[in-house]
Every structure is written in structure tokens, then in C-alpha cells.
XYZ file of C-alpha atoms in Angstrom:
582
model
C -46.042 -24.103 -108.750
C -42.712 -22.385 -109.640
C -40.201 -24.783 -111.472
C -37.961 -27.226 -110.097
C -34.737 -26.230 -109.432
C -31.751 -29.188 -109.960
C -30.006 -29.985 -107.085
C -26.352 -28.366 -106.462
C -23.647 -29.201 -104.531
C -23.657 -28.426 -100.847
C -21.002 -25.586 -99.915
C -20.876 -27.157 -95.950
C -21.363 -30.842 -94.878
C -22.001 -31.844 -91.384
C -19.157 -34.441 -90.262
C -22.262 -36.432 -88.599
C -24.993 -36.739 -91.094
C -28.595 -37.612 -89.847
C -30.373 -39.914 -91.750
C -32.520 -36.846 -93.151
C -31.011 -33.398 -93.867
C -32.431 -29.937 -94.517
C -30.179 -28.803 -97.717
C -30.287 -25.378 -99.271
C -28.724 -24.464 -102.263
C -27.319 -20.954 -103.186
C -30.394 -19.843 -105.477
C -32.934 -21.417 -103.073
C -31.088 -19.422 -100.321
C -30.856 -16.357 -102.541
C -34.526 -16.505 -103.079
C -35.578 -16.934 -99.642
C -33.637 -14.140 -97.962
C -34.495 -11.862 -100.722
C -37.330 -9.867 -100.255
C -40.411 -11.914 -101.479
C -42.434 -10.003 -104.530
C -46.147 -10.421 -105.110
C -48.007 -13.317 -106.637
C -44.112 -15.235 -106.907
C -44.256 -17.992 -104.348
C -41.229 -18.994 -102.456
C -39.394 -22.054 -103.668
C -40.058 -25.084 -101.432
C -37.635 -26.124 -99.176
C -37.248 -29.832 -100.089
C -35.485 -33.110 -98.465
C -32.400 -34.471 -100.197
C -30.860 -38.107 -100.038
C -27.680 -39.173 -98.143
C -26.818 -40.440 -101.540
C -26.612 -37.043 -103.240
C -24.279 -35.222 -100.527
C -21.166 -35.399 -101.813
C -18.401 -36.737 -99.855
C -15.416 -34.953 -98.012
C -12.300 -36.354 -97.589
C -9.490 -35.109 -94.909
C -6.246 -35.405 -96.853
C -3.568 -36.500 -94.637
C -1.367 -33.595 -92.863
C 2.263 -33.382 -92.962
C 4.268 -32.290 -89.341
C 7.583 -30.344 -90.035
C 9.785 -30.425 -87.533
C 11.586 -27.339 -87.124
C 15.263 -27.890 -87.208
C 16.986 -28.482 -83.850
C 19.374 -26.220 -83.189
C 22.687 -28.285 -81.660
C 25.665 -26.691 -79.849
C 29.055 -28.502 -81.055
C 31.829 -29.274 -78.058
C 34.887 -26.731 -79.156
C 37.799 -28.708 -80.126
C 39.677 -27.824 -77.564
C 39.110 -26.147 -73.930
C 38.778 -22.402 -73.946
C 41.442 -20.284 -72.398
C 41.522 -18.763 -69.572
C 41.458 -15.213 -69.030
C 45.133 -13.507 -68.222
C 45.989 -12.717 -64.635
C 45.819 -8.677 -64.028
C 48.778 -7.587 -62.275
C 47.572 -4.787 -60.735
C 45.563 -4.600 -57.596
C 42.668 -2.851 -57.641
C 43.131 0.653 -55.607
C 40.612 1.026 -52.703
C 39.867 4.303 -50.796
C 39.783 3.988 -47.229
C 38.775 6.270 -44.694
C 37.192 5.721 -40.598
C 34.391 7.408 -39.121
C 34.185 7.887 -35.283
C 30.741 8.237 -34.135
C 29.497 9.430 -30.645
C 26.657 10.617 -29.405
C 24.275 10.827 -26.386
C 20.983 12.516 -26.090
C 18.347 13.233 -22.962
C 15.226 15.204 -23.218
C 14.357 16.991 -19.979
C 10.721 17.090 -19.357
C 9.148 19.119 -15.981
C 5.395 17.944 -15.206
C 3.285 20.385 -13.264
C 3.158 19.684 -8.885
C 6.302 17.162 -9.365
C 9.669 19.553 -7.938
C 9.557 21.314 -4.934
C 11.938 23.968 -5.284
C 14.457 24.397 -8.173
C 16.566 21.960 -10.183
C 18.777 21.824 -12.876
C 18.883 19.191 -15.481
C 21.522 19.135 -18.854
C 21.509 17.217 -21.882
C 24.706 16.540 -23.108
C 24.915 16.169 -26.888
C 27.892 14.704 -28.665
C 28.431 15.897 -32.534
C 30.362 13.718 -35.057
C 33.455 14.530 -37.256
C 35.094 12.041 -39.861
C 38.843 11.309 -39.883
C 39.749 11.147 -42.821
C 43.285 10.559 -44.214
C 44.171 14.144 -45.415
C 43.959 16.875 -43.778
C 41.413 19.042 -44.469
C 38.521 21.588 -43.491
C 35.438 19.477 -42.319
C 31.793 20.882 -41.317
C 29.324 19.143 -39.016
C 25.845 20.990 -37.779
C 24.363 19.321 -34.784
C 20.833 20.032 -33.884
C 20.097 19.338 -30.140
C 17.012 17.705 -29.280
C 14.058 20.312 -28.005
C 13.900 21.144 -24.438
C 10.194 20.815 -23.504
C 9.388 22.396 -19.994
C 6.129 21.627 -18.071
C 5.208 24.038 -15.173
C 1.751 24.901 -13.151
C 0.840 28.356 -13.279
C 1.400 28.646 -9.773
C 5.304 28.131 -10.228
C 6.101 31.817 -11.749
C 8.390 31.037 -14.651
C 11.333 29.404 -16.063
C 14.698 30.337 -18.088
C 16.259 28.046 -20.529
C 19.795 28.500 -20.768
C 21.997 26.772 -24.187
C 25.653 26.739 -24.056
C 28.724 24.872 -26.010
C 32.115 25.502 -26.258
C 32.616 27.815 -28.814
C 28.873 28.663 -28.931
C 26.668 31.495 -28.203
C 24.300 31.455 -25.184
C 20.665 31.583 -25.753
C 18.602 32.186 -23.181
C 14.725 32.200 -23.068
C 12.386 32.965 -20.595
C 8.428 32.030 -20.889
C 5.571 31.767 -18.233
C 5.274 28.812 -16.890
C 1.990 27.445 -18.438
C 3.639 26.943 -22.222
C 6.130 25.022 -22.948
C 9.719 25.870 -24.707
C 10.371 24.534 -28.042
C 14.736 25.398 -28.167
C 16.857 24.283 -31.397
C 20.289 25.188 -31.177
C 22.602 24.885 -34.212
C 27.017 24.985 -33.838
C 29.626 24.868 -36.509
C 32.534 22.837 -36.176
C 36.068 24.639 -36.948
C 38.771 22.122 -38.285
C 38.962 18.109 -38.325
C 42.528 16.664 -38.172
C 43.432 12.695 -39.026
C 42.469 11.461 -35.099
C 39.286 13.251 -35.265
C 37.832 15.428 -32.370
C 35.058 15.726 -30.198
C 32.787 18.870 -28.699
C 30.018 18.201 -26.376
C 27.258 20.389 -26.334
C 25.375 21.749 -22.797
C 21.772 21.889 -22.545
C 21.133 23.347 -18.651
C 17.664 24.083 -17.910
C 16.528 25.826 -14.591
C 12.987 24.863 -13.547
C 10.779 26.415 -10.705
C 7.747 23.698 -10.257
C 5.728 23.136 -6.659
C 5.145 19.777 -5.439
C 2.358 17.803 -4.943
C 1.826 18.519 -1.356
C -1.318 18.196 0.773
C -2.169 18.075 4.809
C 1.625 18.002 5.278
C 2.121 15.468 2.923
C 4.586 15.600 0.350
C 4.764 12.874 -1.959
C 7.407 13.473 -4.764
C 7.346 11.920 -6.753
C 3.688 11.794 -7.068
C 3.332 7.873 -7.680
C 0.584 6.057 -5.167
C 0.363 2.415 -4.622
C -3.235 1.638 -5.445
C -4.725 -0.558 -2.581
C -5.323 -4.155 -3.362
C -7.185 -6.969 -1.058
C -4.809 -9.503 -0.096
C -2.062 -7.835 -1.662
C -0.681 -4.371 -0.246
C -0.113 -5.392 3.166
C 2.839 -4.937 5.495
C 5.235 -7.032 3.862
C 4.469 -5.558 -0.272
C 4.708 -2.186 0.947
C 8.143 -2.643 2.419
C 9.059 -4.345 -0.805
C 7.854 -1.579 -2.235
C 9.300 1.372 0.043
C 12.716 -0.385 -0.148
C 12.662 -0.610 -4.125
C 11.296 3.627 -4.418
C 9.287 5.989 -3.493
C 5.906 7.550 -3.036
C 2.793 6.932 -1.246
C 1.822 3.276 -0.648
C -1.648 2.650 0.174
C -2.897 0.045 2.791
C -5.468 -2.723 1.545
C -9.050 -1.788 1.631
C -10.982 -1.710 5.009
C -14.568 -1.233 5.925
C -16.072 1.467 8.104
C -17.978 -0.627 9.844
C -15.286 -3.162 10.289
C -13.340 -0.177 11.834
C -15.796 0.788 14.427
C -16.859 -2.241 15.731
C -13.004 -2.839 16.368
C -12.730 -5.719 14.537
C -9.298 -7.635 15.058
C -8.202 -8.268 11.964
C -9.305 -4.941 10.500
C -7.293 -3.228 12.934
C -4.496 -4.941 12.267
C -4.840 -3.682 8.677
C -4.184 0.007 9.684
C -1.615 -1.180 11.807
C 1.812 0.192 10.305
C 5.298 -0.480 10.507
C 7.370 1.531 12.947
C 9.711 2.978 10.222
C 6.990 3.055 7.427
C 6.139 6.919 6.613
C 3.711 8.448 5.552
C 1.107 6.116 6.460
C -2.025 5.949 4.212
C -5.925 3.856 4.734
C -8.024 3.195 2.551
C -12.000 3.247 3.671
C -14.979 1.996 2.550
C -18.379 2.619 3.701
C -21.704 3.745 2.482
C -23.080 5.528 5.614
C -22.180 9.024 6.113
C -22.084 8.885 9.887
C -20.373 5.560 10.120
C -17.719 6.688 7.983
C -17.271 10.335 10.130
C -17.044 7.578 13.041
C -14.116 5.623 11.098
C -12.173 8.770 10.438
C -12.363 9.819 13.557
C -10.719 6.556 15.481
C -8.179 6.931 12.425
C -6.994 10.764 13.012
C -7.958 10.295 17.351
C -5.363 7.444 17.652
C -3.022 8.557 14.988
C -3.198 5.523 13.049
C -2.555 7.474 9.342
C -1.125 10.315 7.615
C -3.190 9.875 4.602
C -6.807 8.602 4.043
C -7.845 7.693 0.579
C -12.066 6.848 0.182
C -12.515 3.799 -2.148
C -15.419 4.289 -5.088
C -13.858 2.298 -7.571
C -14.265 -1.448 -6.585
C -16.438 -3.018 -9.120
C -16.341 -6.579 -7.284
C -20.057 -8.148 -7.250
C -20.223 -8.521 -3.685
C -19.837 -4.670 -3.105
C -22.043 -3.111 -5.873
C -24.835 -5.272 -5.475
C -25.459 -3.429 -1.941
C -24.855 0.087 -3.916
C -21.266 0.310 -3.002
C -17.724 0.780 -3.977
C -17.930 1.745 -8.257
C -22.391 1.959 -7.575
C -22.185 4.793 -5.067
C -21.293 7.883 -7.063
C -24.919 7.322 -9.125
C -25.956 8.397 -6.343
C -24.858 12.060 -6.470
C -26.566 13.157 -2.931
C -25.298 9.747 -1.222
C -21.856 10.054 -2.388
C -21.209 14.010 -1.555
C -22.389 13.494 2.201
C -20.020 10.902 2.674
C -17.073 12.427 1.639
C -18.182 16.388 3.361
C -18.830 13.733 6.656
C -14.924 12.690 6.190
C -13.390 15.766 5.330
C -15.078 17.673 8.480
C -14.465 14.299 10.883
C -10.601 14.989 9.831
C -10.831 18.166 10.548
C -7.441 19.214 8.490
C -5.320 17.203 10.451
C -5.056 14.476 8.078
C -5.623 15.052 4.218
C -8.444 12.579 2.524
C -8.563 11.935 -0.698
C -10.869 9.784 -3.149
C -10.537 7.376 -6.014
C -13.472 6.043 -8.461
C -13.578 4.599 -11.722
C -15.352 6.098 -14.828
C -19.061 5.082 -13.797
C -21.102 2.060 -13.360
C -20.940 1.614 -17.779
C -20.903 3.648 -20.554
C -24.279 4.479 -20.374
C -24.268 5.828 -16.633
C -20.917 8.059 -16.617
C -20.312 9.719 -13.019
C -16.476 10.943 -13.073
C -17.013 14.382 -14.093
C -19.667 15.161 -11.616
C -17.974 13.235 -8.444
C -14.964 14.548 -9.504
C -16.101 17.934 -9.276
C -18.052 17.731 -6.164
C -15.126 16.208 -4.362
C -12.903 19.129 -5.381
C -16.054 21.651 -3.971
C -15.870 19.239 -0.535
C -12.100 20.165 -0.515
C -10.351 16.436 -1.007
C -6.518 16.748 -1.415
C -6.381 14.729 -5.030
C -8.773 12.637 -6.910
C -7.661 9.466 -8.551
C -9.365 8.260 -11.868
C -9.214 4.441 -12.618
C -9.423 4.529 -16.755
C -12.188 1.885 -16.677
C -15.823 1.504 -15.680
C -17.250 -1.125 -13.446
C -19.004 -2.910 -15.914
C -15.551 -3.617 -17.906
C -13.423 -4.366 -14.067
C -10.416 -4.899 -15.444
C -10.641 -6.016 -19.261
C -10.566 -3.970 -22.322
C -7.799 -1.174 -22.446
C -7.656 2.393 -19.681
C -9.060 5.183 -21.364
C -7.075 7.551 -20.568
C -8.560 10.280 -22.303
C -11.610 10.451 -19.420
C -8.240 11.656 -16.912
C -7.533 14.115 -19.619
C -11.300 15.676 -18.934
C -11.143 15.103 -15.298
C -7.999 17.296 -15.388
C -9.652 20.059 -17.245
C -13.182 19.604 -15.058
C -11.195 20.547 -11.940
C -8.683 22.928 -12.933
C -10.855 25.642 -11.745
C -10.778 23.999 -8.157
C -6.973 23.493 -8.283
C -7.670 19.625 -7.017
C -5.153 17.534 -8.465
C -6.070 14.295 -10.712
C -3.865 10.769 -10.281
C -4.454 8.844 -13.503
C -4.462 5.329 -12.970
C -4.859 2.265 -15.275
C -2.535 0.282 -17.664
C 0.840 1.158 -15.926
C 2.611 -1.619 -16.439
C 5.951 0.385 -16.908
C 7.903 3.426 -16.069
C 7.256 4.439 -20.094
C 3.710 4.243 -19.307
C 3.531 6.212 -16.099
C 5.585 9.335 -18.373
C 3.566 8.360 -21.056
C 0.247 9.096 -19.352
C 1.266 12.118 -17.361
C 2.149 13.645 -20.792
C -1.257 12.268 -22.540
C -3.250 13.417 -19.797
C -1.717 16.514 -17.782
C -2.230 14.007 -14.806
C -0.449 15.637 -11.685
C 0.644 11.739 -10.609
C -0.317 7.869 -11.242
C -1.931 5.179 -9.836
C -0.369 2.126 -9.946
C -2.012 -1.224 -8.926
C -1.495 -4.347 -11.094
C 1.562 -3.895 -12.619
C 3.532 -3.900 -9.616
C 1.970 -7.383 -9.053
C 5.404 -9.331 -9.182
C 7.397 -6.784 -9.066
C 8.096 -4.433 -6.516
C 10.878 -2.774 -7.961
C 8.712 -1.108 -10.261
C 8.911 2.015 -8.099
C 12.330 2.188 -8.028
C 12.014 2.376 -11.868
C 9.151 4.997 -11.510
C 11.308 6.815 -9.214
C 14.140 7.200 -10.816
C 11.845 7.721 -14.046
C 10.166 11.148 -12.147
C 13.646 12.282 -11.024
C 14.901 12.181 -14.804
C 17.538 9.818 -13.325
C 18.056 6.285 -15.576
C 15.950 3.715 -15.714
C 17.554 0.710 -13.699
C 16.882 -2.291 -15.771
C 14.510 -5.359 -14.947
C 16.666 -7.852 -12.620
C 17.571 -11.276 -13.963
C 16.066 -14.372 -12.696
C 18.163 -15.126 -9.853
C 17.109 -11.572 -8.258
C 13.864 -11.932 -9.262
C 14.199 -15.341 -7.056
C 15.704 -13.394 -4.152
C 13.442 -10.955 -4.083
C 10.219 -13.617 -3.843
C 12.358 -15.171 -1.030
C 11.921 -12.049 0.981
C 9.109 -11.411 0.654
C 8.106 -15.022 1.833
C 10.218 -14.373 4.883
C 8.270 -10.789 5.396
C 4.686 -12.978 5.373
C 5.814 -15.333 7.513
C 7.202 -13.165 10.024
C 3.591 -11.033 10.157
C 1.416 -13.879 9.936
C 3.458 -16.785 11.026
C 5.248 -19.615 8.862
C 1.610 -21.236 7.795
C -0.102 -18.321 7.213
C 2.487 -16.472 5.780
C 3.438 -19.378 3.403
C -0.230 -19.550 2.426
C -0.598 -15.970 1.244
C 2.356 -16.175 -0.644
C 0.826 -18.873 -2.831
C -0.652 -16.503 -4.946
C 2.105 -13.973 -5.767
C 4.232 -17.294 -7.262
C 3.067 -17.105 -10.643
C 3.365 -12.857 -10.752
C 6.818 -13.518 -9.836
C 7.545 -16.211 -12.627
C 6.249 -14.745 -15.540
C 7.660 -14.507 -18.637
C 10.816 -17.431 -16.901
C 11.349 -20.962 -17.914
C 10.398 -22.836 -14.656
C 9.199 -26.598 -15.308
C 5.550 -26.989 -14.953
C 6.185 -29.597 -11.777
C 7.893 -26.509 -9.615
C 5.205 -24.306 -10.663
C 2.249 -26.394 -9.509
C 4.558 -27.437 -6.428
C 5.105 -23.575 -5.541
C 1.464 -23.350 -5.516
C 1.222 -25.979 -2.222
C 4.042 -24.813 -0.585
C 3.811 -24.012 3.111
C 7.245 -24.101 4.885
C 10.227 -21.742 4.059
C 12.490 -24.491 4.271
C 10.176 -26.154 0.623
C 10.379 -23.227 -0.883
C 13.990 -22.920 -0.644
C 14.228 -26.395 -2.123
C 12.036 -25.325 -4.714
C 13.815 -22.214 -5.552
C 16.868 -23.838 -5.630
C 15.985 -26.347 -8.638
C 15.477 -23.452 -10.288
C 17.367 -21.904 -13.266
C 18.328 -18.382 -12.365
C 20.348 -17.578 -15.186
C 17.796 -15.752 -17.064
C 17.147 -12.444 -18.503
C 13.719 -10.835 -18.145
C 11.753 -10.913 -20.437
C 11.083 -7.234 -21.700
C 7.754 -8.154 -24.210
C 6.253 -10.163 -21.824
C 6.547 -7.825 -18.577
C 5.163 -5.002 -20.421
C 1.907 -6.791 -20.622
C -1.220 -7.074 -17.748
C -0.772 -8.805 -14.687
C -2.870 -9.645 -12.394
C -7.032 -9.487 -12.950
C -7.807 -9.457 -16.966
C -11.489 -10.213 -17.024
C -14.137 -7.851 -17.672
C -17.353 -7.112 -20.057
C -19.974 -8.032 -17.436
C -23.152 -6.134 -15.959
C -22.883 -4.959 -12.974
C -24.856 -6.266 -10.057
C -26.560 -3.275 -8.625
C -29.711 -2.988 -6.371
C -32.817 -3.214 -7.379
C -34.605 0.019 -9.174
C -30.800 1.204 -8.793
C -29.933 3.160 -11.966
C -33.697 4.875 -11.637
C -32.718 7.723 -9.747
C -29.412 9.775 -9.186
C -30.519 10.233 -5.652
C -30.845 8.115 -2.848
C -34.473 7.517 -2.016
C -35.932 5.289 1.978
C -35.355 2.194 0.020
C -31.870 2.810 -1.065
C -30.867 4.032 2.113
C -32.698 1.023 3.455
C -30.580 -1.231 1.579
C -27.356 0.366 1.853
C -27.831 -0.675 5.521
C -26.537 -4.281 4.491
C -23.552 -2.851 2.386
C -21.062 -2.346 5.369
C -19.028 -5.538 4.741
C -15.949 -6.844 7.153
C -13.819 -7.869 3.824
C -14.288 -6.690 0.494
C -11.842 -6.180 -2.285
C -10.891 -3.986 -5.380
């Protein structure tokens, strides 16, 4: 047994102390971390009494305070500072800023001849007190020029007082990039003011078919219940273009259904006059054209493939017919050849039945090989109707799949302004638009579009009270087609595209929507406030139909072939409907 080794004084104490503690001392922890030698046993660890821990006391700590440091009041109050005499000297000087701008832009099939257009740009000099030598540079905004091949080519001509003349000619395909740069000679104390002449000279052909010359190219898209008689004057009387007639069947047609031919009945005064069929039978359809160009009911007949209501595709029409590549040629060859050149047809479709059954760029192209005067592409497939957003892009291909045929391409879809209409035509290369939903409401969108085309200003949005006027009228143009009850009836619907984005109390609104005397909506219209501006954000937005993202109803076994087979044709028996839509 090594020897004992006498206690020693712990180096830490616990402030807790169990009633039995493990206590090492330095030599007992000095020998058990050291390396252990042979034949020397460790020292025991052994147990040590409460008793001989020794005991720790805390001596009490002492706080200092650091020393506050205190601000003394002065004796007396501080003085202020001394006045300066002297006013400050200040350097004045006025600026006198004018300017005004315009960018010219020429679209392909729009002018018919030759025009002129000039920007006028406005350059700024300061006035300043002295007289002295001042320099200004003014760069004019670029001159872009848009022209089909067809239309030889074009000379851009730059003068200013004072200026040279630059004139550049280019063919008619590319487009003309000019900057023009002036200096200024001197600036007296009033200031002065040069204006700067952009003329450009264009040579463009219109968009012209059968006879028909619609400039500028912008087409009322056909809506059920909506472009009748009464819109299109609204319509005619705010600009114009080509204004379509609501959708009628071929069937309808033949069997001389009343109301259908009342549909194709125009206006004495309204010109040119333009149908819209639908049908799904080659021969019936030849039939419909026929009674059309025989009795000289039309100028203008547009085929509908774009409506993607239920009710039509789930016979294989409207949007569903172009899958079926055989189907849909024979109709339109049995259209063109029943007109027989004496009155121009034309078609309009959508993208396809959804993004996984595409048909636009092969309808498109075998309508141009059939000989159709234009082909308008809705920016939207069936299976989205008329949610999500236009792609506009799909026009853009359509455009470049039939520029080999020289068939124009109407882009329709989201043009809910004039801005949008320009917009798309210079996205797309579109040769004109389609518009249908955003003229819900507002008729003198065309006059906008118009005077957009022309390069002419935009006429503002009316206030309220016009707005009101203009809703009037075309109440009174209802009523004296389809009589007072009827007329009041149909006009139900158009109260809330009329009133949107305007404060109108929520009792008128819902009473407008029962109204069926003139005399009640007068009374209505007159509790109304009609000191309002319109409102810019929200009439840039959709009107009308928003709802989409649903599978289409189709036929049975529809989507397995391209081609038509007994059954389809079969089926497509039961498609010829009296009133559809789209």
C-alpha cells in the first residue's frame, strides 16, 4: 500500500456541497495524470468530510457611482446673435421651355395612295439676363416608316430653318432610322424659338379586297346579341371600318328563318355590309352564300371558326372544325366558288381547340391556297374562351406562314384601346385588328382607332354625362328595331358596360337592370351624377366575357383523327343550330 498522503486544502469549492464529495489534492492529481510507472500503484482516491472543506466567504462588494455630470443654468441669458445688414445676393435667371414631338409610323396595306405627315419639334433656349452667345442641339425623334413590298419605295425628307435638307430614300420593306442634329445661332434676354420640320412622303396600298376597301383596316368582330343594327350605327357614327353583323347559321339561312333573316337585314345608309356564317356542311353553306350574293344582302362575308361556346363545339363546330383539316378546307373552297368573286369571304378562327391540338398555321394556310380575302386570328384557344391573356405572338407566325400567299392576317384579342390596336400591329406585322370586347360600352372606340390609324389625335374618353347620352341612344335605336319592350329588354345587358369604372348607387344599378320603358330609364338616368371623368385605369381593362380554363366539349372519338371519318360527318348533321354565339 503506498503511504498516506495528509489532506490539503481544496483549490475549488462547490457553492452547493453534497453530503459526500470526491476531493483531489494537487499531488494526488499530479500522480494520477502522470504517466503510471511499473510495480508503483496509484494513490487511492479517498472520501473527505464536510468538516474538513474549508469555508469561503463572499466579502461584501462596494458600487461606485460614477460622478454625474450636471450642466449649471448661465447666470444670465445668452445673447443673441447681431442682425447682418446685408441681404444675401441671389442670381436669377428664367427658362422658357417648349416642345412638341410626333412619331410618324406607316403600317403595311393601311394608305391608299400617298400622304404626307410632319413632326414638328420645338428646341429650347434660356433667357438669361445678359446677353450672350447660347448653344442648344436638338435631336428629333426617329422617323420609322412601314411599307409592303408591293408599295415601291419611300423618301424621307428633314428640313429646319436654317438647316440642311437630308433626304433618304430606302425600299419599302426596311424601315428608316433619321436623326437630325441643328445649332442654334444667338439667344437674346426674351428668348427665341425655331421649330423644326419632319415631312415624310409615304407610298403604301390599302387593304382592299372584292371591291372592298376598308381603311383603316379595323373590323368589328361579330358578337351574339350584341352587333346588331343599332351597335353598328353607334359604331359607324363614332369611326370607321368594317362592322360585322352577329353570327348566323347556314341552315338558319336556308330554311328562311324569320329572325335570321332579319339579321342580314341592313340599314339603308349602312355600307359596306358584312355576314357572318356558320355552318359545318359544305353544301349547305355554298347554299347560304348563294341567297347572300343572289339577293344582294352583303358586301362582305366573314366564316366563323372561332366560337368556343359549348353548345357549338360539342357538335364539331365553330373553334372544333379546323381539327378537321379535310372538313374545314371544303367548306371554305364550297364558299369561295358559291361567291363566285362577286363578294369577297373571309375567315376567322382562334389558335386551336388547346395547346395540345394547335390548327392556326395549317387553316391559315389552306385558306390563303382557297383564295379568302384576309384571315383573322383570335390570340386564344377554345379551351381558354376568353380568360388568360391574347398571345399575340401566334399572329406574328400566322403573318409569316402566309406571306408567301400575300393573304392578309387581322390580329384580334386584348384591344381594349387605341394603344393596343398600334401596339399589336407593330408586335405582330398584323395588316389590321379585330376588335370585339372592348368596344362593349363603348362605341366610340372606333373613332379613337380611327383617328389612331390616320395619325390624327386621339379624342379623349367622354365624361359621364356623354357616356349617359350615348346609352340613351342607343336605347332609343333598340327600341325603334325591336319595339319599346323588346328593345328595352336587350338593352339590359349593355347597362353595366356602360357604367364601369362611374359612381352610380347600387339601387340605380340593379334598377337599370329591370328597366323596360324609355320613359324609366330617363328617370333613372336622370338621378344620376354626370359630372364625372372616365376613368382611364379602369377602361383599359377587359370587358365583357373573362372566364376561361375549361375543356372543351367536343364529339366523341373527336381529337382521334384530323380527318372527318361516316361518324363525324354523321354527327355534324346535328351541328346546324338556329342561334349560336361567339
Amino acid at each position: 500500500m503506498p503511504p498516506m498522503v495528509a489532506p490539503q486544502t481544496a483549490k475549488a469549492i462547490a457553492r452547493d456541497l453534497p453530503t459526500k464529495t470526491a476531493f483531489i489534492t494537487d499531488s494526488e492529481a499530479g500522480k494520477i495524470i502522470a504517466a503510471p510507472t511499473p510495480c508503483n500503484a496509484r494513490a487511492a482516491m479517498r472520501w473527505i468530510d464536510e468538516s474538513e472543506i474549508a469555508t469561503r466567504t463572499l466579502a461584501p462588494t462596494k458600487m461606485m457611482m460614477p460622478m454625474m455630470k450636471r450642466s449649471l443654468r448661465p447666470k444670465r441669458s445668452a445673447r443673441r446673435p447681431e442682425r447682418i445688414s446685408n441681404e444675401a445676393k441671389v442670381s436669377e435667371y428664367a427658362a422658357l421651355i417648349h416642345s412638341a414631338s410626333l412619331v410618324v409610323r406607316f403600317k403595311s396595306l393601311i394608305i391608299d395612295g400617298i400622304a404626307t405627315f410632319t413632326t414638328v419639334a420645338s428646341r429650347m433656349i434660356m433667357a438669361t439676363p445678359r446677353d450672350k452667345k447660347a448653344r442648344a442641339i436638338q435631336r428629333l425623334l426617329p422617323v420609322r416608316t412601314f411599307c409592303s413590298e408591293s408599295a415601291g419605295a419611300f423618301m424621307v425628307s428633314l428640313s429646319w430653318p436654317g438647316g440642311p435638307r437630308v433626304d433618304r430614300g430606302n425600299h419599302a420593306s426596311h424601315a428608316d432610322h433619321t436623326d437630325a442634329m441643328s445649332e442654334c445661332g444667338r439667344a437674346d434676354a426674351s428668348g427665341q424659338w425655331e421649330n423644326h420640320h419632319v415631312t415624310t412622303t409615304a407610298f403604301a396600298k390599302g387593304l382592299s379586297a372584292g371591291g372592298l376597301n376598308i381603311d383603316p383596316p379595323v373590323v368589328l368582330a361579330p358578337m351574339a346579341g350584341i352587333t346588331n343594327r343599332a351597335f353598328r350605327r353607334l359604331c359607324r357614327e363614332a369611326g370607321a371600318g368594317l362592322y360585322v353583323s352577329e353570327m348566323v347559321t347556314s341552315r338558319a339561312l336556308i330554311e328562311r328563318n324569320d329572325e335570321t333573316l332579319d339579321m342580314v337585314t341592313f340599314a339603308a345608309d349602312e355600307n359596306p355590309r358584312s355576314v357572318q356564317l356558320y355552318g359545318v356542311d359544305p353544301v349547305v353553306m355554298a347554299q347560304a352564300v348563294r341567297i347572300i350574293v343572289d339577293e344582294d344582302r352583303a358586301d362582305h362575308i366573314d366564316l366563323n371558326f372561332g366560337c368556343p361556346v359549348p353548345k357549338v363545339t360539342r357538335k364539331g363546330g365553330g373553334s372544333a372544325l379546323p381539327w378537321k383539316q379535310d372538313l374545314f378546307r371544303s367548306i371554305v373552297r364550297a364558299a369561295i366558288a358559291a361567291a363566285n368573286g362577286k363578294v369577297p369571304v373571309s375567315v376567322k378562327m382562334r389558335k386551336g381547340i388547346d395547346d395540345e391540338h394547335l390548327t392556326y398555321l395549317h387553316a391559315g394556310a389552306a385558306a390563303a391556297q382557297e383564295g379568302v380575302a384576309w384571315v383573322a386570328l383570335h390570340g386564344r384557344t377554345a379551351a381558354q374562351m376568353y380568360g388568360d391573356t391574347a398571345d399575340w405572338s401566334a399572329i406574328a407566325r400566322l403573318k409569316e406562314q402566309l406571306a408567301g400567299y400575300g393573304t392578309p392576317v387581322l390580329g384580334n384579342g386584348d384591344i381594349w384601346t387605341a394603344a393596343d390596336a398600334l401596339r399589336m400591329m407593330s408586335e405582330t406585322g398584323a395588316d389590321g385588328v379585330v376588335v370585339g370586347r372592348g368596344c362593349l360600352g363603348r362605341p366610340w372606340l372606333f373613332g379613337q382607332l380611327a383617328a389612331a390609324f390616320t395619325g390624327a389625335d386621339i379624342p379623349a374618353d367622354p365624361h359621364f354625362d356623354e357616356v349617359l347620352r350615348t346609352l340613351r341612344r342607343h336605347a332609343q335605336l333598340l327600341c325603334g328595331d325591336y319595339g319599346e319592350s323588346r328593345g328595352c329588354r336587350d338593352m339590359r345587358k349593355h347597362m353595366a358596360w356602360y357604367l364601369k369604372g362611374f359612381s352610380v348607387k347600387q339601387q340605380i344599378r340593379q334598377s337599370l337592370g329591370t328597366v323596360s320603358t324609355l320613359a324609366e330609364l330617363d328617370e333613372l338616368i336622370g338621378q344620376m351624377n354626370g359630372d364625372q371623368e372616365f376613368n382611364q385605369v379602369v377602361g383599359a381593362g377587359p370587358r365583357g366575357r373573362t372566364s376561361g380554363g375549361r375543356r372543351p366539349t367536343l364529339p366523341e372519338g373527336w381529337l382521334d383523327s384530323p380527318f372527318i371519318d361516316e361518324v363525324g360527318a354523321q354527327n355534324l348533321l346535328e351541328a346546324e343550330l338556329s342561334v349560336s354565339g361567339g
